[in-house]
Coordinates of N, CA and C in Angstrom, one line a residue:
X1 N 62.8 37.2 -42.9 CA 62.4 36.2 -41.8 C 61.1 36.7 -41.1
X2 N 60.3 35.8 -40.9 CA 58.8 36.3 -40.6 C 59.1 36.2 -39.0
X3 N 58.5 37.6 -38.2 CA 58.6 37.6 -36.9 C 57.5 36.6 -36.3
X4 N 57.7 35.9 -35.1 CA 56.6 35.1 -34.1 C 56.5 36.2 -33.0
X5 N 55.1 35.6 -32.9 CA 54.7 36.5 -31.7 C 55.0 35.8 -30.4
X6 N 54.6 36.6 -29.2 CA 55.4 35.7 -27.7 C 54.2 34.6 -27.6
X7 N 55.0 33.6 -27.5 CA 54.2 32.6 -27.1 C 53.3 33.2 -25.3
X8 N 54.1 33.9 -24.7 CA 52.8 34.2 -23.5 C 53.0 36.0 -23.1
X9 N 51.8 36.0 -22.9 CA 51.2 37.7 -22.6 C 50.6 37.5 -21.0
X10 N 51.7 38.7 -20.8 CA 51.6 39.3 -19.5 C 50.8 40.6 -19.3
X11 N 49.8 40.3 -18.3 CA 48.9 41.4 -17.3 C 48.6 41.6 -16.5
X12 N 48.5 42.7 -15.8 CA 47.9 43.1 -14.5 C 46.6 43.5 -14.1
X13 N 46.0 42.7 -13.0 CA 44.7 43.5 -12.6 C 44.5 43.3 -11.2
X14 N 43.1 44.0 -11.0 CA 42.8 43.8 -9.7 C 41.6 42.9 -9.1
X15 N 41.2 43.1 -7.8 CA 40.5 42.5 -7.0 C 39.7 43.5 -6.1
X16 N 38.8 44.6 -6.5 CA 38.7 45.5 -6.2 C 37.6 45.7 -5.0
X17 N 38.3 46.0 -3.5 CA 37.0 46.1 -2.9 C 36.4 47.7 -2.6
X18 N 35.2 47.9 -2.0 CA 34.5 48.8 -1.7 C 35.2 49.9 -0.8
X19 N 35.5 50.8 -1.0 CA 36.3 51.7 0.2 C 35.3 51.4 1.6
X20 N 34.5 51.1 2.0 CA 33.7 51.3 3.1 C 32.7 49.9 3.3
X21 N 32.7 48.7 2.2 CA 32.0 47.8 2.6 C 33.0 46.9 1.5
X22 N 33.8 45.8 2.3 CA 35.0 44.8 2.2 C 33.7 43.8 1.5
X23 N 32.8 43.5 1.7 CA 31.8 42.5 1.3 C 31.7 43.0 -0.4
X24 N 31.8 43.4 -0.9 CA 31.2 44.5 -2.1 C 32.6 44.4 -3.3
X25 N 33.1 43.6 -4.4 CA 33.9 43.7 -5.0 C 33.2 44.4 -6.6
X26 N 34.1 45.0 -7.2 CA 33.7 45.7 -8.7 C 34.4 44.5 -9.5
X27 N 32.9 44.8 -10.0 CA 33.0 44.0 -11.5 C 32.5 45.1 -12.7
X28 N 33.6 44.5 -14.1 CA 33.0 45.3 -15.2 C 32.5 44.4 -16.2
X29 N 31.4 44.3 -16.6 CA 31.0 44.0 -17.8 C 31.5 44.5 -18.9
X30 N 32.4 43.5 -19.8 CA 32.4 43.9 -20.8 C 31.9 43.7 -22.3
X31 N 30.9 44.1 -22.7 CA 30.1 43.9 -23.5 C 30.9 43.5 -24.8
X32 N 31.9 44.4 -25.5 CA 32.6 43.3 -26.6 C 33.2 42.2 -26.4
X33 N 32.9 41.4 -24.8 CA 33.4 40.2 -24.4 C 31.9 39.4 -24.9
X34 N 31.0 39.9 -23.8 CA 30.1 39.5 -23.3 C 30.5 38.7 -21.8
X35 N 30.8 39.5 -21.0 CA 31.9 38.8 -20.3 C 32.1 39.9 -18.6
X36 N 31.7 39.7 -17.7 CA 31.9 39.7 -16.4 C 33.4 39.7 -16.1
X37 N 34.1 40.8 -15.6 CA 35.6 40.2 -15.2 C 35.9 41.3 -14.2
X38 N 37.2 41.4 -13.7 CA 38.0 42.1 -13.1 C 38.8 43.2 -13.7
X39 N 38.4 44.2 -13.7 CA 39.7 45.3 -14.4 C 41.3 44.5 -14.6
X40 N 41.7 44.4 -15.5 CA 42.7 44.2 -15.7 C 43.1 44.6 -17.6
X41 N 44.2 44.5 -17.5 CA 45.2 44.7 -18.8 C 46.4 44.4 -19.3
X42 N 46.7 44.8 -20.6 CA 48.1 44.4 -20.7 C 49.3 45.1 -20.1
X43 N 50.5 44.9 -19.7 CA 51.3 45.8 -19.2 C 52.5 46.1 -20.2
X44 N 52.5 47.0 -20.3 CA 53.0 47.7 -21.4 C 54.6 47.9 -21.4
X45 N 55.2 48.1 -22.8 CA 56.6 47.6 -22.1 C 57.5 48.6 -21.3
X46 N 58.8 47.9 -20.4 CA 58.9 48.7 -19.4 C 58.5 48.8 -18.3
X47 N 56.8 48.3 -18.2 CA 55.9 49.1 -16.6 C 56.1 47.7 -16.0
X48 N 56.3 48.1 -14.4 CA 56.0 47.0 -13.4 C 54.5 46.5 -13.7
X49 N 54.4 45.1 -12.7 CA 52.7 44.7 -13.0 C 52.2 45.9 -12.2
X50 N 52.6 45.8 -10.8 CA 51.9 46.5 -10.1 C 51.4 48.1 -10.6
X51 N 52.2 48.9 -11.3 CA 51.8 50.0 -11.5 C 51.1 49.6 -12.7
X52 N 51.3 48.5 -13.4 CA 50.5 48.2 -15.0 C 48.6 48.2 -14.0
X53 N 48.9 47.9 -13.0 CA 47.4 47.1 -12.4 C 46.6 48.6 -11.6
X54 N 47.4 49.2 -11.2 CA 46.7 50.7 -10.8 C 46.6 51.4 -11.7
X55 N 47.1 51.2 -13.3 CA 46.9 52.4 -14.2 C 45.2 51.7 -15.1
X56 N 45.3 50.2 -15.4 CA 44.6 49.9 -15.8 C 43.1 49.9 -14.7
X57 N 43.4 49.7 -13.5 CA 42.2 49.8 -12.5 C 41.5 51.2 -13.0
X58 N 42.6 52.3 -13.1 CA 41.8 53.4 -13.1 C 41.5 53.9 -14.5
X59 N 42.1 52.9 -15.6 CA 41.4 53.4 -16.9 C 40.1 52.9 -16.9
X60 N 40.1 51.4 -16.2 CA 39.1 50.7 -16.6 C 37.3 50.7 -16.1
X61 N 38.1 51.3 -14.4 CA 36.7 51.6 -13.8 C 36.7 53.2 -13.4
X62 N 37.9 53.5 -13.4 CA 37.4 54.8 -13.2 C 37.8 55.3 -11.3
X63 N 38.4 54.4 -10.8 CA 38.8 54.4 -9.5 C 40.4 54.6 -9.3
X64 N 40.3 55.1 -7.8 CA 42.1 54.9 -7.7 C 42.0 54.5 -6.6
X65 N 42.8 53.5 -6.5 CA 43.1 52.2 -5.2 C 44.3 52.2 -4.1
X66 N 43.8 51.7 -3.6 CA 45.5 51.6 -2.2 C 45.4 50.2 -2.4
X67 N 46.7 49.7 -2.7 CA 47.0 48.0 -2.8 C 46.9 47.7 -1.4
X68 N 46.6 46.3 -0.8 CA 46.3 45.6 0.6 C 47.3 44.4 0.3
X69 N 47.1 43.4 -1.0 CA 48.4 42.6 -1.0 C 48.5 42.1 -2.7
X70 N 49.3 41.3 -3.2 CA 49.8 40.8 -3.7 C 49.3 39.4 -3.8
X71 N 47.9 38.9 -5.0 CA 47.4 37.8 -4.9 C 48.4 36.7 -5.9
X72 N 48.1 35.6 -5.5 CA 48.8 34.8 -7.0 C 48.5 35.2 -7.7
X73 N 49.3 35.0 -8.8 CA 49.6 35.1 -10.8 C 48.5 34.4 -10.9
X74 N 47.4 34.9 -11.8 CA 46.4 34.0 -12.7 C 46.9 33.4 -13.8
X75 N 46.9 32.5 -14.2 CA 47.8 31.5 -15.3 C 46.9 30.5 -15.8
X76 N 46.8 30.7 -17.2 CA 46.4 29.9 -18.2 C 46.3 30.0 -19.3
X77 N 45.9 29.0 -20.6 CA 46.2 28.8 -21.9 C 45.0 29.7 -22.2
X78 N 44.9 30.5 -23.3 CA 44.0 31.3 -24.0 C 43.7 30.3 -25.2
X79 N 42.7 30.6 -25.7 CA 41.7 29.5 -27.1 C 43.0 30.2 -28.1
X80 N 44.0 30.7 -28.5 CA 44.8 30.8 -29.3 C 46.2 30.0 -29.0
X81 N 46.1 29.4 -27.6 CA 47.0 28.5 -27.2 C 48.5 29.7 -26.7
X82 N 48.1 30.8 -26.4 CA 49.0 31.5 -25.9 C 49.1 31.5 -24.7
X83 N 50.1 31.0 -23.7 CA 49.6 31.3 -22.1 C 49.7 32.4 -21.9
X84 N 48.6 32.9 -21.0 CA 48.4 33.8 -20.5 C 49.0 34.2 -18.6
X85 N 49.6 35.1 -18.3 CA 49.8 35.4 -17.0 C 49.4 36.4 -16.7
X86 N 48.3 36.3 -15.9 CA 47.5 38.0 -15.0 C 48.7 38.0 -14.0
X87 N 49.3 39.4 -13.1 CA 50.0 39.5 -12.1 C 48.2 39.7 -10.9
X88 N 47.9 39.3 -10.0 CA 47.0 40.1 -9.7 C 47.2 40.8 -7.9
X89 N 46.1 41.8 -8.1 CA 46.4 42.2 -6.4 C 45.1 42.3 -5.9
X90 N 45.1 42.4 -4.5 CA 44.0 42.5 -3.8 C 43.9 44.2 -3.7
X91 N 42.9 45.0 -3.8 CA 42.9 46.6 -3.2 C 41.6 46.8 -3.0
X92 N 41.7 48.1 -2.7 CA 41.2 49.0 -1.7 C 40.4 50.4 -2.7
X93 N 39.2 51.0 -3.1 CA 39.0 51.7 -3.6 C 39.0 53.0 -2.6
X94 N 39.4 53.9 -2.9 CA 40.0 55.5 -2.2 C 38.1 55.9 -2.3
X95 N 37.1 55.4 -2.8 CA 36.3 56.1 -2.7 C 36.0 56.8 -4.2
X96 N 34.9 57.7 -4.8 CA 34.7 58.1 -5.7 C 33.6 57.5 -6.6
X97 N 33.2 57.8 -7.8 CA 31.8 57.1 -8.4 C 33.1 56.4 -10.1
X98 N 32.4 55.3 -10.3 CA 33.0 54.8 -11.1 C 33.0 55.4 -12.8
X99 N 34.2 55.4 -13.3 CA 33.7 56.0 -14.8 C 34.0 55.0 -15.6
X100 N 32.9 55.2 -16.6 CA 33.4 53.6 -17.6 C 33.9 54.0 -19.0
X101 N 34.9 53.5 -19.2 CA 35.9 53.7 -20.6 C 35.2 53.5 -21.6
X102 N 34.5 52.5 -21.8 CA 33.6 52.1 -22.8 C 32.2 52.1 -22.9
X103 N 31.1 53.2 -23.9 CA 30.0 53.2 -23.1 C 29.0 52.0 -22.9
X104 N 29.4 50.9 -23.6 CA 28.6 49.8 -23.3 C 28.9 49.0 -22.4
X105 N 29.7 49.0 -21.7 CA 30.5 48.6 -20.8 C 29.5 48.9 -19.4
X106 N 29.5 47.8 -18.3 CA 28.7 47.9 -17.1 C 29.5 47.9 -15.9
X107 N 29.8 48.7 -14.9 CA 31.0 48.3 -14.0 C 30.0 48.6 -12.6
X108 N 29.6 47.4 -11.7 CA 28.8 46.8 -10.3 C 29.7 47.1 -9.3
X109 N 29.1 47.0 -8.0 CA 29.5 46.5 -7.2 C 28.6 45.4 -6.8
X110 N 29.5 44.0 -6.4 CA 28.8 42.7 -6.3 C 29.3 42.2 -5.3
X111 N 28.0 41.5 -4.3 CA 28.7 41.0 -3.0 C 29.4 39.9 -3.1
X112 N 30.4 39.6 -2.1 CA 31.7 39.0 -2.5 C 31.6 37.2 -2.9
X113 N 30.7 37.1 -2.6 CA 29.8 36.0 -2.5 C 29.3 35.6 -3.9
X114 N 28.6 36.5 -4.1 CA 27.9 36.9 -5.5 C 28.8 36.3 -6.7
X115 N 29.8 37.1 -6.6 CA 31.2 37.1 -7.7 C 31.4 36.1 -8.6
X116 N 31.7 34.9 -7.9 CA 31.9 33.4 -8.4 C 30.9 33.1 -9.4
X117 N 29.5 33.8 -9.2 CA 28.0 33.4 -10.2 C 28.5 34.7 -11.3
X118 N 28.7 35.7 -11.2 CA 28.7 36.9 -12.2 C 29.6 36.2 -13.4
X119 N 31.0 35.6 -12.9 CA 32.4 35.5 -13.9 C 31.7 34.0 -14.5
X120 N 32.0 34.2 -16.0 CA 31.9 33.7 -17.2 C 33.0 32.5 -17.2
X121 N 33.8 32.4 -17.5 CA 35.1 31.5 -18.1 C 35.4 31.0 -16.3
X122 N 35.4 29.4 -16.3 CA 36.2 28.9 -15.7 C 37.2 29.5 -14.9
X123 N 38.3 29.2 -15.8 CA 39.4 29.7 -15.2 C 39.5 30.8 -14.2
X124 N 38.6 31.7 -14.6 CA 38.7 32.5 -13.5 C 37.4 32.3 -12.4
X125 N 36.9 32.0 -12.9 CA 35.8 31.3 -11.7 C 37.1 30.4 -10.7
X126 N 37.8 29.8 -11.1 CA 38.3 28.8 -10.1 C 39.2 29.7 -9.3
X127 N 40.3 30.5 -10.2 CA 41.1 31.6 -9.3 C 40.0 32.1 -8.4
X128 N 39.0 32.5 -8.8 CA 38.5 33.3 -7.8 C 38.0 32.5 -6.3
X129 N 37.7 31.5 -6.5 CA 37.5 30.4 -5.6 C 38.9 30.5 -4.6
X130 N 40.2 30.2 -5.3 CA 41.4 29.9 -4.7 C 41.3 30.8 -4.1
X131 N 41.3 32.3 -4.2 CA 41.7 33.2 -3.5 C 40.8 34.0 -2.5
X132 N 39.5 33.2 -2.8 CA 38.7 34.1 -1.8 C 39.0 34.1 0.0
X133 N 39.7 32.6 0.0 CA 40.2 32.8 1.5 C 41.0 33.9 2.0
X134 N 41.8 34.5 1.3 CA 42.9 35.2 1.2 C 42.1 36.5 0.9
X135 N 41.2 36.6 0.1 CA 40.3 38.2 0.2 C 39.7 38.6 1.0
X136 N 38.7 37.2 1.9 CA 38.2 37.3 3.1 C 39.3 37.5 4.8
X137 N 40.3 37.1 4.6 CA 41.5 37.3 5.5 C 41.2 38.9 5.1
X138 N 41.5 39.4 4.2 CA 41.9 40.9 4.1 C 41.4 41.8 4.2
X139 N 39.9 41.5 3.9 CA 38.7 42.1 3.8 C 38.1 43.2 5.5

């Protein structure tokens, strides 16, 4: 009997602000995307999102975060027709210089404003929209 794969994949990521200027969110370039985004990843089996989203923040950029809140689930169809579910959070960077996993890989700080022009795909252009009230609340 030939196995199917899950019709949807679950991940976690963040929303990461500046330890000392709330205006300033990290972005990583990911060059085998070509593609502007948010640290985020898959969560692996077993792990909470939330710890899936602080292990991935810190493989991805190189930081370690204090969570602030709990944003909506990112949700949507992937071009393979698999939905997709990001868990995501708002945080806080402890401080430190960023390290990048990948060397072609580019990880900014971008003012919070900025953001919405940097991200590539829709979908998260519009999440990011949704949530900016709730980032600027927190901020």
């Amino acid at each position: 009997m030939e196995q199917t794969q899950k019709e949807q994949v679950e991940k976690a990521g963040a929303i990461v602000l500046h330890h000392d200027n709330s205006a300033r969110v990290a972005l990583i370039y990911r060059a085998k995307e070509k593609d502007w985004s948010f640290p985020k990843g898959h969560i692996e089996i077993g792990e909470l999102p939330l710890a899936a989203c602080i292990r991935e923040v810190e493989e991805e950029i190189g930081l370690k975060v204090d969570i602030l809140t709990q944003l909506p689930d990112n949700e949507y169809l992937h071009k393979t027709g698999k939905k997709i579910i990001t868990y995501m959070y708002l945080v806080r960077s402890r401080g430190g210089d960023f390290v990048i996993e990948h060397p072609e890989d580019k990880i900014e700080w971008v003012d919070i404003q900025e953001v919405k022009n940097r991200l590539v795909y829709d979908n998260l252009k519009n999440y990011y929209n949704s949530v900016l009230p709730l980032i600027e609340s927190r901020a």
